[in-house]
Coordinates of C-alpha atoms and ligand atoms in Angstrom, one line a residue:
M1 CA -0.9 -21.4 4.3
E2 CA -1.4 -20.4 0.7
I3 CA -4.3 -18.3 -0.4
K4 CA -5.7 -19.2 -3.8
K5 CA -9.4 -18.4 -3.7
I6 CA -10.8 -15.1 -2.3
A7 CA -14.5 -14.3 -1.7
V8 CA -15.2 -10.5 -1.7
L9 CA -18.5 -9.6 0.0
G10 CA -20.0 -6.5 -1.5
A11 CA -19.6 -5.3 -5.1
G12 CA -19.8 -1.5 -4.4
Q13 CA -17.1 1.1 -4.5
M14 CA -14.7 -0.7 -2.2
G15 CA -15.8 -4.3 -3.0
N16 CA -15.3 -4.1 -6.8
G17 CA -11.9 -2.4 -6.3
I18 CA -10.7 -5.1 -3.9
A19 CA -12.0 -7.8 -6.3
H20 CA -10.1 -6.1 -9.1
V21 CA -6.7 -5.9 -7.4
C22 CA -7.1 -9.5 -6.1
A23 CA -7.9 -10.8 -9.6
Q24 CA -5.1 -8.8 -11.1
A25 CA -2.7 -10.5 -8.6
G26 CA -3.8 -13.9 -9.9
Y27 CA -6.3 -14.9 -7.2
E28 CA -9.6 -16.6 -8.2
V29 CA -12.3 -14.2 -6.9
K30 CA -16.0 -14.6 -6.2
M31 CA -17.6 -11.2 -5.8
R32 CA -20.9 -11.4 -3.9
D33 CA -23.7 -8.9 -3.6
I34 CA -27.4 -9.2 -2.7
D35 CA -28.8 -8.0 -6.1
Q36 CA -27.7 -8.8 -9.6
K37 CA -27.7 -5.1 -10.5
F38 CA -25.0 -4.4 -7.9
I39 CA -22.9 -7.3 -9.2
D40 CA -23.3 -6.0 -12.8
N41 CA -22.3 -2.5 -11.8
G42 CA -19.3 -3.8 -9.9
L43 CA -18.2 -5.9 -12.9
A44 CA -18.7 -2.9 -15.2
T45 CA -16.5 -0.7 -13.0
I46 CA -13.7 -3.3 -13.0
K47 CA -14.0 -3.6 -16.8
K48 CA -13.8 0.2 -17.2
N49 CA -10.7 0.4 -15.0
L50 CA -9.0 -2.5 -16.8
D51 CA -9.9 -0.9 -20.2
R52 CA -8.1 2.3 -18.9
G53 CA -5.0 0.2 -18.3
V54 CA -5.2 -1.2 -21.8
K55 CA -5.5 2.2 -23.4
K56 CA -2.5 3.4 -21.4
E57 CA -0.6 0.3 -22.6
R58 CA -0.1 -1.0 -19.1
M59 CA -1.6 -4.4 -20.0
T60 CA -2.8 -6.1 -23.2
Q61 CA -6.4 -6.7 -24.0
E62 CA -5.8 -10.4 -23.5
E63 CA -4.4 -9.8 -20.0
A64 CA -7.4 -7.5 -19.1
D65 CA -9.8 -10.2 -20.3
T66 CA -8.0 -12.9 -18.2
V67 CA -8.3 -10.6 -15.1
L68 CA -12.0 -10.0 -15.6
R69 CA -12.6 -13.8 -16.2
R70 CA -11.1 -14.4 -12.7
V71 CA -13.9 -12.5 -11.1
Q72 CA -17.2 -14.4 -10.8
G73 CA -20.3 -12.6 -9.6
V74 CA -22.3 -14.6 -7.1
L75 CA -25.6 -13.9 -5.3
D76 CA -25.7 -16.7 -2.8
L77 CA -23.5 -16.1 0.3
K78 CA -22.8 -19.8 1.0
E79 CA -21.9 -20.4 -2.6
A80 CA -19.5 -17.4 -2.5
V81 CA -17.6 -18.5 0.6
K82 CA -17.8 -22.3 0.6
D83 CA -14.4 -22.9 -1.0
A84 CA -12.7 -19.6 -0.1
D85 CA -9.3 -19.5 1.6
L86 CA -9.9 -15.8 2.5
V87 CA -13.1 -13.8 2.8
I88 CA -12.8 -10.0 2.5
E89 CA -16.0 -8.2 3.6
A90 CA -16.9 -4.8 2.2
I91 CA -20.6 -4.5 2.9
P92 CA -22.3 -1.3 4.4
E93 CA -21.0 0.0 7.8
I94 CA -24.0 -1.3 9.8
V95 CA -23.0 -3.2 12.9
K96 CA -26.0 -5.5 12.9
L97 CA -25.6 -6.3 9.3
K98 CA -21.9 -7.1 9.7
L99 CA -22.5 -9.3 12.7
E100 CA -25.3 -11.3 11.0
T101 CA -23.2 -11.7 7.9
W102 CA -20.1 -12.9 9.8
K103 CA -22.2 -15.5 11.7
E104 CA -23.4 -16.9 8.3
V105 CA -20.0 -16.8 6.8
D106 CA -18.4 -18.6 9.7
E107 CA -20.9 -21.4 9.3
A108 CA -20.4 -21.8 5.5
A109 CA -16.7 -21.0 5.0
P110 CA -14.0 -23.8 5.2
E111 CA -12.4 -24.2 8.7
H112 CA -9.0 -22.9 7.5
A113 CA -10.4 -19.7 5.9
I114 CA -9.2 -16.3 7.2
L115 CA -12.0 -13.7 7.7
A116 CA -11.0 -10.1 7.0
S117 CA -13.2 -7.0 7.3
N118 CA -12.6 -3.8 5.2
T119 CA -14.5 -1.8 7.9
S120 CA -13.4 1.8 8.2
S121 CA -14.2 2.0 12.0
I122 CA -16.2 -0.9 13.5
S123 CA -14.4 -3.0 16.1
I124 CA -12.6 -6.1 14.7
T125 CA -12.8 -7.7 18.1
Q126 CA -16.6 -7.3 18.2
M127 CA -17.0 -8.9 14.8
A128 CA -14.5 -11.7 15.6
A129 CA -16.4 -12.6 18.7
V130 CA -19.5 -13.7 16.7
T131 CA -17.4 -16.3 14.9
K132 CA -15.8 -19.5 16.2
R133 CA -12.4 -18.5 14.8
P134 CA -11.5 -15.1 16.4
E135 CA -7.8 -15.9 16.0
K136 CA -8.3 -16.0 12.2
F137 CA -10.3 -12.7 12.1
I138 CA -8.5 -9.5 11.1
G139 CA -9.1 -6.0 9.7
M140 CA -7.9 -5.3 6.1
H141 CA -8.6 -1.6 5.4
F142 CA -8.2 -0.6 1.8
F143 CA -8.5 3.0 0.5
N144 CA -10.6 4.5 -2.3
P145 CA -9.9 4.2 -5.2
V146 CA -8.6 0.8 -4.4
P147 CA -6.7 0.2 -7.7
V148 CA -4.8 3.5 -7.2
M149 CA -4.2 3.8 -3.4
G150 CA -1.0 2.2 -2.1
L151 CA -2.0 1.3 1.4
V152 CA -3.7 -1.5 3.3
E153 CA -4.1 -0.9 7.0
I154 CA -4.0 -4.2 8.8
I155 CA -5.8 -4.3 12.1
K156 CA -5.2 -6.8 14.8
G157 CA -8.2 -7.6 17.1
Q158 CA -7.9 -8.8 20.6
S159 CA -7.5 -12.5 19.6
T160 CA -6.0 -12.2 16.1
D161 CA -2.9 -14.5 15.9
D162 CA 0.4 -13.8 14.3
A163 CA 0.0 -16.4 11.6
T164 CA -3.1 -14.6 10.3
V165 CA -1.3 -11.3 10.3
K166 CA 1.5 -12.8 8.3
V167 CA -0.8 -14.3 5.6
I168 CA -2.7 -11.0 5.3
E169 CA 0.6 -9.0 5.0
E170 CA 1.6 -11.4 2.2
V171 CA -1.7 -11.1 0.3
S172 CA -1.6 -7.3 0.7
H173 CA 1.9 -7.1 -0.8
K174 CA 0.9 -9.5 -3.6
V175 CA -2.0 -7.1 -4.6
G176 CA 0.6 -4.3 -4.8
K177 CA 0.0 -2.5 -1.5
K178 CA 2.3 -1.5 1.3
T179 CA 1.0 -2.3 4.8
V180 CA 0.9 -0.9 8.3
L181 CA 0.0 -3.0 11.3
V182 CA -2.1 -1.3 13.9
N183 CA -3.8 -2.4 17.1
E184 CA -7.5 -2.0 17.2
A185 CA -8.7 1.5 18.2
P186 CA -11.6 3.5 16.7
G187 CA -10.6 4.7 13.2
F188 CA -7.3 2.8 13.4
A189 CA -4.5 5.1 12.2
V190 CA -5.7 6.8 9.0
N191 CA -9.4 7.7 9.7
R192 CA -8.5 8.8 13.2
L193 CA -6.5 11.7 11.6
L194 CA -8.5 12.1 8.4
V195 CA -12.1 12.4 9.7
P196 CA -11.4 15.1 12.3
A197 CA -9.4 17.0 9.6
L198 CA -12.3 16.8 7.2
N199 CA -14.8 17.8 9.9
E200 CA -12.6 20.9 10.7
A201 CA -12.9 22.0 7.0
V202 CA -16.7 21.8 7.3
F203 CA -16.6 23.8 10.6
A204 CA -14.6 26.4 8.7
I205 CA -17.2 26.5 5.9
Q206 CA -20.0 26.7 8.5
E207 CA -18.3 29.7 10.2
G208 CA -17.8 31.5 6.9
V209 CA -14.0 31.3 7.0
A210 CA -13.8 30.6 3.3
T211 CA -15.8 29.4 0.3
V212 CA -15.8 25.8 -0.6
E213 CA -13.6 26.4 -3.6
D214 CA -11.1 28.5 -1.6
M215 CA -10.9 26.0 1.3
D216 CA -10.1 23.2 -1.2
L217 CA -7.6 25.3 -3.1
A218 CA -5.9 26.4 0.1
I219 CA -5.4 22.8 1.3
K220 CA -4.6 21.4 -2.1
L221 CA -1.8 23.9 -2.8
G222 CA -0.9 24.8 0.8
L223 CA -0.5 21.2 1.9
N224 CA -0.1 19.4 -1.4
W225 CA -3.1 17.2 -0.9
P226 CA -4.3 15.6 -4.2
M227 CA -7.8 16.8 -3.5
G228 CA -9.1 19.5 -1.2
P229 CA -10.9 18.3 2.0
L230 CA -14.4 19.1 0.6
T231 CA -13.8 17.4 -2.7
L232 CA -12.5 14.5 -0.7
L233 CA -15.6 14.5 1.6
D234 CA -17.8 14.3 -1.6
F235 CA -15.6 11.5 -2.8
V236 CA -15.7 9.5 0.4
G237 CA -19.4 10.1 1.0
L238 CA -20.8 12.6 3.6
D239 CA -22.9 9.8 5.2
T240 CA -19.7 7.7 5.7
A241 CA -17.9 10.7 7.3
L242 CA -20.9 11.4 9.6
Y243 CA -21.2 7.8 10.5
I244 CA -17.5 7.6 11.5
S245 CA -17.7 10.9 13.5
D246 CA -20.7 9.6 15.5
Y247 CA -19.0 6.3 16.1
F248 CA -15.9 8.1 17.4
V249 CA -17.9 10.2 19.8
D250 CA -19.6 7.0 21.1
E251 CA -16.4 5.0 21.4
F252 CA -13.9 7.7 22.7
K253 CA -16.6 9.5 24.7
D254 CA -14.9 12.7 23.6
S255 CA -16.7 15.6 22.0
K256 CA -13.7 16.7 20.1
Y257 CA -14.7 14.2 17.4
R258 CA -18.2 15.7 17.0
A259 CA -19.5 16.2 13.5
P260 CA -20.4 19.8 12.4
A261 CA -24.1 20.5 12.2
L262 CA -23.8 21.4 8.5
L263 CA -22.5 17.9 7.7
R264 CA -25.5 16.3 9.5
K265 CA -27.9 18.7 7.8
M266 CA -26.5 17.9 4.4
V267 CA -26.8 14.1 5.0
R268 CA -30.4 14.5 6.2
A269 CA -31.1 16.4 2.9
G270 CA -29.6 13.5 0.9
W271 CA -26.6 15.5 -0.1
L272 CA -24.1 12.6 0.2
G273 CA -21.5 13.8 -2.3
R274 CA -20.6 12.4 -5.7
K275 CA -22.7 9.2 -5.3
S276 CA -25.9 11.3 -4.9
G277 CA -24.9 14.0 -7.4
K278 CA -24.7 16.7 -4.8
G279 CA -22.6 17.5 -1.8
F280 CA -20.2 20.4 -1.3
Y281 CA -20.2 20.5 -5.1
D282 CA -23.0 19.9 -7.6
Y283 CA -22.2 17.2 -10.1
S284 CA -25.1 17.5 -12.5
G285 CA -23.2 19.4 -15.1
E286 CA -20.0 18.6 -17.0
K287 CA -17.8 20.0 -14.3
P288 CA -18.4 20.0 -10.5
V289 CA -19.7 23.4 -9.4
P290 CA -19.1 24.5 -5.7
N291 CA -22.3 25.1 -3.6
K292 CA -22.7 28.2 -1.5
F293 CA -23.2 27.9 2.3
Ligands
LIG301 N1 -10.6 3.9 -10.1 C1 -9.5 3.5 -10.6 N2 -8.5 4.3 -11.0 C2 -8.7 5.6 -10.9 C3 -9.9 6.1 -10.3 C4 -10.9 5.2 -9.9 N3 -12.0 5.6 -9.3 N4 -9.8 7.5 -10.3 C5 -8.6 7.8 -10.9 N5 -7.9 6.7 -11.2 C6 -6.6 6.6 -11.8 C7 -6.5 7.2 -13.1 O1 -6.7 6.3 -14.2 C8 -5.1 7.7 -13.2 O2 -4.2 6.6 -13.5 P1 -2.8 6.9 -14.2 O3 -2.0 7.7 -13.3 O4 -2.3 5.6 -14.4 O5 -3.1 7.6 -15.5 C9 -4.7 8.0 -11.7 O6 -5.7 7.3 -10.9 C10 -4.8 9.5 -11.4 O7 -6.1 9.9 -11.8 P2 -6.4 11.3 -12.5 O8 -5.2 11.8 -13.3 O9 -7.7 11.2 -13.3 O10 -6.8 12.3 -11.4 P3 -5.9 12.7 -10.1 O11 -4.5 12.8 -10.4 O12 -6.7 13.8 -9.4 O13 -6.0 11.4 -9.1 C11 -7.0 10.4 -7.3 C12 -7.2 10.9 -8.7 C13 -6.1 9.2 -7.3 C14 -8.4 9.9 -6.8 C15 -6.4 11.5 -6.4 O14 -7.2 12.7 -6.5 C16 -6.3 11.1 -5.0 O15 -5.4 10.4 -4.6 N6 -7.3 11.6 -4.2 C17 -7.3 11.3 -2.7 C18 -7.9 10.0 -2.5 C19 -8.0 9.6 -1.1 O16 -7.6 10.4 -0.2 N7 -8.5 8.4 -0.8 C20 -8.6 7.9 0.5 C21 -10.0 8.2 1.0 S1 -10.3 7.7 2.6 C22 -10.7 6.1 2.5 O17 -10.8 5.5 1.5 C23 -10.9 5.4 3.8 C24 -12.3 5.2 4.2 O18 -12.4 4.3 5.3 C25 -13.1 6.5 4.5

């Protein structure tokens, strides 16, 4: 089966990145969101990242314009998926919202279309079960920033068939990513390791082991991470990390995954990281300034 047309649901941080790499690989992309302002922001981000590529002489202006033209912003869900060969969903991590959306998509998308979720933790099998094509349902987990990060984690649900896995491996390779295939389990492979590690950094801050700045420096230089754990938490979003931790506790029934009280308190205060302007760092000035805890 050849994929030509891709519908990306969600124009946010992940959705616009996925739309970008798909269009750059030559696919026709419809990027859907529920409000025109989200679509406009998503398209503006793709344009900004393409312009960066032009400035660095990685592509010509003409190539960048062609890529951007391949992404069509769409408000109506049915319109977005009606002729798609592949639907990639990157909407908020709310189980009810995902299940409702997948039911609608299943009704409106062509029978042959593959359905892929970019969820960072929610069960692929649970989402597949609300559709009439669980064998064509799969997890396709990209990493932020999508144009830069080299991995797609492919997640097989209980009913996902091998033909679907093969197509998704091919699409992932075509958009320039390497893949790992994992069986469904909470957090798959990457977040299972990452989220407890990030939580541990917050426990250390909570206990006064080090300052935010020193904790980040220690891990950046000591382990050669590109970003320290607290910078990375601000980048990923504190609400997302908290959501995944709580989901892990529910699913594994194991308190070792519990979120630190400090993380929960910060989320309650609206300190969500970069996207809200404040997290472990304050982003209101020219440079991020570490907060004291
Ligand atoms: N969008 C597109 N491109 C971006 C970008 C963005 N948001 N941010 C940076 N880039 C590009 C830059 O243009 C630059 O390109 P070049 O090498 O061609 O010049 C390149 O990335 C490196 O950027 P910078 O030199 O500005 O800065 P850094 O060297 O610090 O790299 C980084 C930035 C790539 C974000 C790096 O710090 C990094 O890899 N951080 C860790 C990211 C990470 O761990 N992501 C996974 C998060 S977990 C996740 O997504 C899963 C979810 O389920 C929770």
